[in-house]
Amino acid sequence: MEKKDIDWSGLGFGYVKTDKRYVANFKNGAWDEGGLTDDANIVMNECACVLQYAQTCFEGLKAYTTEDGRTVCFRPDLNADRMYNTALRLEMPPFPKDKFVDAVKQVVKANEAWVPPYGSGATLYLRPYLFGINPVIGVKPAEDYQFRIFTTPVGPYFKGGAKPLTLCVSDFDRAAPHGTGHIKAGLNYAMSLHPIVEAHKAGYAENMYLDAATRTKVEETGGANFIFVTKDNKVVTPKSNSILPSITRRSLMYVAKEYLGLEAEEREVYFDEVKDFAECGLCGTAAVISPVGKIVDHGKEICFPSGMDEMGPVTKKLYDTLTGIQMGRLEAPEGWIVEI
Ligand code: PLP
Ligand code: COI
């Protein structure tokens, strides 16, 4: 199969229309068979629940070309699980997990020419999403739903690739205790648009959100979890009921322990401790691991010893090991790699 003629290495994180997308419809209390379509547009009623009450959620995962030329996905079963839990919290009919993984395989296979070649630095990003589509005007869940997956080839999420980022501590809250921070609801991202626009205007790459109840603990950014490295090389990641359970973060904690022999700890992280860490990074499907060089808290700068030129040494090892597993250079734990 011939790949598309694209400047793969020049791609940023954007939308490029690919050949096929997957669609399934929930009507009269059941999911239909689902299948692939060429049509990238969705027609819906003006009063569709998603348009009025934002009843929508999504996932993100990637397809890779391995060193030996296979096309693979990374842990799609965990995206299926997380979307299942998200749907329940949003009163949506969950898309069956086995059908989710099958849909991932179908849509990657159908767009294999768009999966960036090994070594290009790009990957094929998959965006599964689920939304309420019938007209709803009283505040209540929809009755009819659509589940879709589109694909788009992407490069690095942050401009500048692996250059350390500068973040700011946000005055806004991302998620409330007992709210929706732990699920991947579109509404979490809608409310983060104003804070991210403000952060970008002020020259920061992202916001560090603190816990809404006490504003003393580190939560996450708008699109990634944090990992920190202590001066004695322990990997630490914030534990909170109001952050997204990142699949990348869960994988990295395993990699730290089982591949690199490091201590790895998920625990509450107080903002006051951040200045004592040696390294900091953002982790997620889109972010992979993006190093953080500096965090600014209302004019007060925290500069990590790893500096503003390159990734810290432990972050680099985590990055190399995770991407090595994803690209087939290193043996993966059982079930992490799904071949298309
Ligand atoms: N946190 C938020 C708010 C996100 O949007 C994402 C992206 O999916 C993550 C964390 C990272 O999660 P994952 O590693 O599963 O992509
Ligand atoms: C992902 O990493 O897949 C996300 O959904 C994050 C988003 C900010 C692009």
Coordinates of C-alpha atoms and ligand atoms in Angstrom, one line a residue:
M1 CA 0.0 0.0 0.0
E2 CA 1.4 3.3 -1.1
K3 CA 1.5 6.2 1.5
K4 CA 0.1 9.6 0.6
D5 CA 2.5 12.1 -0.7
I6 CA 2.7 14.5 2.3
D7 CA 5.5 16.4 4.0
W8 CA 5.0 14.1 7.1
S9 CA 7.8 15.8 9.1
G10 CA 6.3 19.2 8.6
L11 CA 2.9 18.3 10.2
G12 CA 1.7 20.1 13.3
F13 CA -1.3 19.0 15.4
G14 CA -4.1 19.8 13.0
Y15 CA -7.0 18.4 11.1
V16 CA -6.4 16.9 7.7
K17 CA -9.4 15.2 6.0
T18 CA -8.6 11.5 5.4
D19 CA -10.4 9.0 3.2
K20 CA -12.8 7.2 5.6
R21 CA -14.4 7.6 9.0
Y22 CA -16.5 5.2 11.1
V23 CA -20.2 5.9 12.0
A24 CA -22.7 4.1 14.2
N25 CA -26.1 5.2 15.3
F26 CA -28.1 4.6 18.4
K27 CA -31.8 4.7 17.7
N28 CA -34.8 3.1 19.4
G29 CA -32.7 1.9 22.2
A30 CA -30.0 0.0 20.2
W31 CA -26.8 0.5 18.3
D32 CA -26.9 -0.3 14.6
E33 CA -24.2 -2.3 12.8
G34 CA -22.0 0.7 12.1
G35 CA -19.6 1.1 9.2
L36 CA -17.3 3.3 7.2
T37 CA -18.3 6.3 5.2
D38 CA -16.6 8.9 2.9
D39 CA -18.8 11.7 4.3
A40 CA -16.9 13.9 6.7
N41 CA -20.0 16.1 7.4
I42 CA -22.7 15.6 9.9
V43 CA -26.3 16.9 9.4
M44 CA -28.4 17.3 12.5
N45 CA -31.4 19.2 13.7
E46 CA -30.9 22.8 15.1
C47 CA -32.1 21.6 18.5
A48 CA -29.8 18.5 18.7
C49 CA -28.9 17.9 22.4
V50 CA -25.1 18.2 21.6
L51 CA -25.7 21.7 20.2
Q52 CA -27.9 22.9 23.1
Y53 CA -26.6 21.1 26.2
A54 CA -23.1 19.9 25.0
Q55 CA -23.9 16.2 25.5
T56 CA -20.7 15.0 23.9
C57 CA -17.6 13.2 24.8
F58 CA -14.5 12.0 23.0
E59 CA -11.3 10.0 23.1
G60 CA -7.8 10.2 21.5
L61 CA -5.4 7.5 20.5
K62 CA -2.8 7.0 17.8
A63 CA -1.8 4.5 15.1
Y64 CA 1.9 4.1 14.3
T65 CA 4.1 2.5 11.7
T66 CA 6.6 0.3 13.5
E67 CA 10.3 -0.1 12.6
D68 CA 9.5 -3.3 10.7
G69 CA 6.6 -1.7 8.8
R70 CA 3.6 -3.0 10.7
T71 CA 0.6 -0.7 11.5
V72 CA -0.3 -0.7 15.2
C73 CA -2.4 1.0 17.8
F74 CA -1.5 1.6 21.4
R75 CA -3.9 0.2 24.1
P76 CA -7.2 1.0 22.4
D77 CA -9.0 -1.2 24.9
L78 CA -8.3 1.5 27.6
N79 CA -9.8 4.2 25.4
A80 CA -12.9 1.9 25.0
D81 CA -13.1 1.5 28.8
R82 CA -12.7 5.2 29.5
M83 CA -15.3 6.2 26.9
Y84 CA -17.6 3.7 28.4
N85 CA -17.2 5.3 31.9
T86 CA -17.5 8.8 30.4
A87 CA -20.8 7.9 28.6
L88 CA -22.3 6.5 31.8
R89 CA -21.5 9.8 33.7
L90 CA -23.1 11.8 30.9
E91 CA -26.2 9.6 30.6
M92 CA -25.3 8.4 27.2
P93 CA -25.6 4.8 25.9
P94 CA -22.0 3.5 26.1
F95 CA -20.6 2.3 22.8
P96 CA -19.8 -1.5 23.3
K97 CA -16.1 -1.9 24.1
D98 CA -15.5 -4.8 21.6
K99 CA -17.2 -2.8 18.9
F100 CA -15.0 0.2 19.8
V101 CA -11.8 -1.7 19.3
D102 CA -13.2 -3.2 16.1
A103 CA -14.1 0.3 14.8
V104 CA -10.6 1.5 15.6
K105 CA -9.2 -1.4 13.5
Q106 CA -11.6 -0.8 10.6
V107 CA -10.9 3.0 10.4
V108 CA -7.1 2.6 10.6
K109 CA -7.1 -0.1 8.0
A110 CA -9.2 2.0 5.7
N111 CA -6.8 5.0 6.1
E112 CA -3.6 3.0 6.2
A113 CA -2.1 5.3 3.4
W114 CA -2.4 8.1 5.9
V115 CA -0.5 6.4 8.7
P116 CA 2.8 8.3 8.7
P117 CA 5.9 6.3 7.8
Y118 CA 8.3 5.1 10.6
G119 CA 10.8 7.7 11.5
S120 CA 8.9 10.7 10.2
G121 CA 8.0 12.0 13.7
A122 CA 4.3 12.0 12.7
T123 CA 1.5 9.6 13.7
L124 CA -2.1 9.0 12.8
Y125 CA -4.4 10.5 15.5
L126 CA -7.8 8.9 16.0
R127 CA -10.6 10.8 17.4
P128 CA -13.6 8.7 18.6
Y129 CA -16.6 10.7 19.8
L130 CA -20.1 10.2 20.9
F131 CA -22.9 12.8 21.0
G132 CA -26.7 13.2 21.5
I133 CA -28.2 14.0 18.1
N134 CA -32.0 14.3 18.4
P135 CA -33.9 17.5 19.3
V136 CA -34.0 18.2 23.0
I137 CA -35.2 21.5 24.5
G138 CA -36.1 20.6 28.1
V139 CA -32.8 19.8 30.0
K140 CA -32.6 16.0 29.7
P141 CA -30.4 13.5 27.9
A142 CA -31.0 12.8 24.2
E143 CA -32.6 9.6 23.0
D144 CA -30.6 9.1 19.8
Y145 CA -26.8 9.2 19.5
Q146 CA -24.1 9.0 17.0
F147 CA -20.6 7.4 17.6
R148 CA -17.9 8.3 15.1
I149 CA -14.1 7.9 14.7
F150 CA -12.2 10.1 12.3
T151 CA -8.5 10.1 11.7
T152 CA -5.9 12.8 11.0
P153 CA -2.1 12.6 10.6
V154 CA -0.4 14.8 13.2
G155 CA 3.0 16.0 14.3
P156 CA 3.9 17.4 17.7
Y157 CA 1.1 18.9 19.9
F158 CA 3.3 21.8 21.0
K159 CA 5.2 23.9 18.5
G160 CA 8.9 23.3 18.8
G161 CA 8.6 19.6 19.4
A162 CA 10.7 18.5 22.3
K163 CA 11.7 22.0 23.5
P164 CA 10.8 22.6 27.1
L165 CA 7.6 24.5 27.7
T166 CA 6.8 27.4 30.0
L167 CA 3.4 27.1 31.8
C168 CA 1.5 29.4 34.1
V169 CA -0.6 28.6 37.2
S170 CA -4.2 29.3 36.2
D171 CA -6.6 31.4 38.2
F172 CA -9.4 29.4 36.7
D173 CA -10.4 25.9 37.8
R174 CA -10.6 23.0 35.4
A175 CA -12.8 20.7 37.4
A176 CA -14.7 20.7 40.6
P177 CA -14.6 18.0 43.3
H178 CA -17.5 15.6 42.4
G179 CA -17.6 17.2 39.0
T180 CA -16.5 15.8 35.6
G181 CA -12.7 16.2 35.6
H182 CA -12.2 12.4 35.6
I183 CA -14.1 11.9 32.3
K184 CA -13.4 13.0 28.8
A185 CA -16.5 15.3 28.4
G186 CA -16.4 18.0 25.7
L187 CA -17.7 20.4 28.3
N188 CA -14.3 20.2 30.2
Y189 CA -12.6 21.5 27.1
A190 CA -15.2 24.2 26.3
M191 CA -14.6 25.8 29.7
S192 CA -10.8 25.6 29.2
L193 CA -10.9 27.7 26.0
H194 CA -10.9 31.1 27.8
P195 CA -8.1 30.2 30.2
I196 CA -5.9 28.8 27.3
V197 CA -6.5 31.8 25.1
E198 CA -5.5 34.0 28.1
A199 CA -2.4 31.9 28.7
H200 CA -1.3 32.0 25.1
K201 CA -1.8 35.8 25.0
A202 CA 0.5 36.0 28.0
G203 CA 3.1 33.8 26.2
Y204 CA 2.5 30.5 28.0
A205 CA 2.2 27.2 26.3
E206 CA -0.4 25.8 28.8
N207 CA -2.1 26.2 32.2
M208 CA -1.3 24.3 35.3
Y209 CA -4.6 23.9 37.1
L210 CA -4.7 23.5 40.9
D211 CA -7.4 21.6 42.8
A212 CA -10.5 23.8 43.0
A213 CA -11.3 23.1 46.7
T214 CA -8.0 24.2 48.3
R215 CA -5.9 25.5 45.4
T216 CA -2.9 23.9 47.0
K217 CA -2.5 20.7 44.9
V218 CA -1.4 20.1 41.4
E219 CA -4.1 18.7 39.1
E220 CA -3.3 18.7 35.3
T221 CA -3.2 21.0 32.3
G222 CA -6.0 21.4 29.7
G223 CA -4.9 18.4 27.8
A224 CA -2.3 16.3 29.7
N225 CA -1.3 14.9 33.1
F226 CA 1.9 15.9 34.9
I227 CA 4.9 13.8 35.7
F228 CA 7.6 15.0 38.0
V229 CA 11.0 13.6 38.7
T230 CA 12.6 14.1 42.2
K231 CA 16.2 14.9 42.7
D232 CA 16.8 11.3 43.6
N233 CA 15.2 10.1 40.4
K234 CA 11.8 9.0 41.7
V235 CA 8.9 9.5 39.2
V236 CA 5.9 11.2 40.8
T237 CA 2.5 11.9 39.3
P238 CA -0.5 13.7 40.9
K239 CA -3.3 11.6 42.3
S240 CA -6.7 13.2 42.2
N241 CA -10.3 12.2 41.6
S242 CA -10.8 15.2 39.3
I243 CA -8.1 14.6 36.7
L244 CA -8.4 12.5 33.6
P245 CA -6.9 9.0 34.1
S246 CA -4.3 9.4 31.3
I247 CA -3.5 6.2 29.5
T248 CA 0.0 7.6 28.8
R249 CA 0.6 8.3 32.4
R250 CA -0.6 4.9 33.6
S251 CA 1.7 3.3 30.9
L252 CA 4.7 5.5 32.0
M253 CA 4.3 4.6 35.6
Y254 CA 4.6 0.9 34.5
V255 CA 7.6 1.7 32.2
A256 CA 9.4 3.6 35.0
K257 CA 9.1 0.6 37.4
E258 CA 9.3 -2.4 35.1
Y259 CA 11.6 -1.2 32.3
L260 CA 13.8 1.5 34.0
G261 CA 13.8 0.1 37.6
L262 CA 12.8 3.5 39.0
E263 CA 10.5 4.1 41.9
A264 CA 7.2 5.5 40.7
E265 CA 4.6 7.0 42.9
E266 CA 1.0 8.3 42.3
R267 CA 0.2 10.6 45.2
E268 CA -1.2 14.1 46.0
V269 CA 1.4 16.7 44.9
Y270 CA 1.3 20.0 46.7
F271 CA 2.1 23.0 44.6
D272 CA 4.6 24.1 47.3
E273 CA 6.7 21.0 46.5
V274 CA 7.0 21.7 42.8
K275 CA 10.0 23.9 43.2
D276 CA 11.9 20.9 44.6
F277 CA 11.5 18.6 41.6
A278 CA 14.4 18.1 39.2
E279 CA 12.2 17.5 36.1
C280 CA 8.7 18.1 34.9
G281 CA 6.8 16.9 31.9
L282 CA 3.3 16.7 30.4
C283 CA 2.0 13.4 29.3
G284 CA -0.8 12.4 27.0
T285 CA -1.6 10.9 23.7
A286 CA -1.2 14.2 21.9
A287 CA 1.5 15.6 24.2
V288 CA 3.4 12.2 24.3
I289 CA 5.9 13.5 26.9
S290 CA 6.5 17.2 26.5
P291 CA 9.1 18.6 28.9
V292 CA 8.4 21.6 31.1
G293 CA 11.3 24.0 31.8
K294 CA 9.5 26.7 33.8
I295 CA 6.3 27.3 35.7
V296 CA 5.2 30.9 36.4
D297 CA 3.0 31.5 39.4
H298 CA 1.9 35.2 39.3
G299 CA 5.3 36.5 38.4
K300 CA 7.2 34.0 40.6
E301 CA 9.2 31.6 38.5
I302 CA 10.0 28.0 39.1
C303 CA 12.8 26.9 36.9
F304 CA 13.6 23.2 36.7
P305 CA 17.3 22.2 36.8
S306 CA 16.8 20.4 33.5
G307 CA 16.6 23.8 31.9
M308 CA 15.0 25.3 28.8
D309 CA 17.1 23.6 26.2
E310 CA 16.4 19.9 26.4
M311 CA 14.4 17.2 28.2
G312 CA 15.7 16.1 31.6
P313 CA 17.6 12.8 31.6
V314 CA 14.8 10.7 33.3
T315 CA 12.1 12.3 31.1
K316 CA 14.2 11.4 28.1
K317 CA 14.5 7.8 29.2
L318 CA 10.7 7.6 29.8
Y319 CA 10.1 9.1 26.4
D320 CA 12.5 6.8 24.6
T321 CA 11.1 3.7 26.2
L322 CA 7.5 4.6 25.7
T323 CA 8.0 5.6 22.0
G324 CA 10.2 2.5 21.6
I325 CA 7.3 0.3 22.7
Q326 CA 4.9 2.2 20.5
M327 CA 7.1 2.0 17.4
G328 CA 8.0 -1.6 17.9
R329 CA 11.7 -1.1 18.8
L330 CA 11.1 -2.5 22.3
E331 CA 9.1 -5.5 23.3
A332 CA 5.7 -4.4 24.6
P333 CA 3.9 -5.7 27.7
E334 CA 1.2 -8.2 26.8
G335 CA -1.8 -6.5 25.2
W336 CA -0.4 -3.0 24.8
I337 CA 0.1 -3.2 21.0
V338 CA -2.8 -4.0 18.7
E339 CA -1.8 -4.9 15.2
I340 CA -4.0 -3.7 12.4
Ligands
PLP1 N1 -5.6 15.0 30.7 C1 -6.5 15.6 29.8 C2 -7.3 16.7 30.3 C3 -6.5 15.2 28.5 O1 -7.3 15.8 27.6 C4 -5.7 14.1 28.1 C5 -5.8 13.6 26.7 O2 -6.4 12.7 26.4 C6 -4.8 13.6 29.0 C7 -4.8 14.0 30.3 C8 -4.0 12.4 28.6 O3 -4.7 11.2 28.5 P1 -4.2 10.1 27.6 O4 -2.8 9.7 28.0 O5 -5.1 9.0 27.8 O6 -4.2 10.6 26.2
COI2 C1 -5.3 13.6 23.5 O1 -4.1 13.7 24.0 O2 -5.7 12.7 22.8 C2 -6.3 14.7 23.9 O3 -7.4 14.4 23.7 C3 -5.8 16.0 24.3 C4 -6.3 17.1 23.5 C5 -5.9 18.4 24.2 C6 -5.8 17.1 22.1

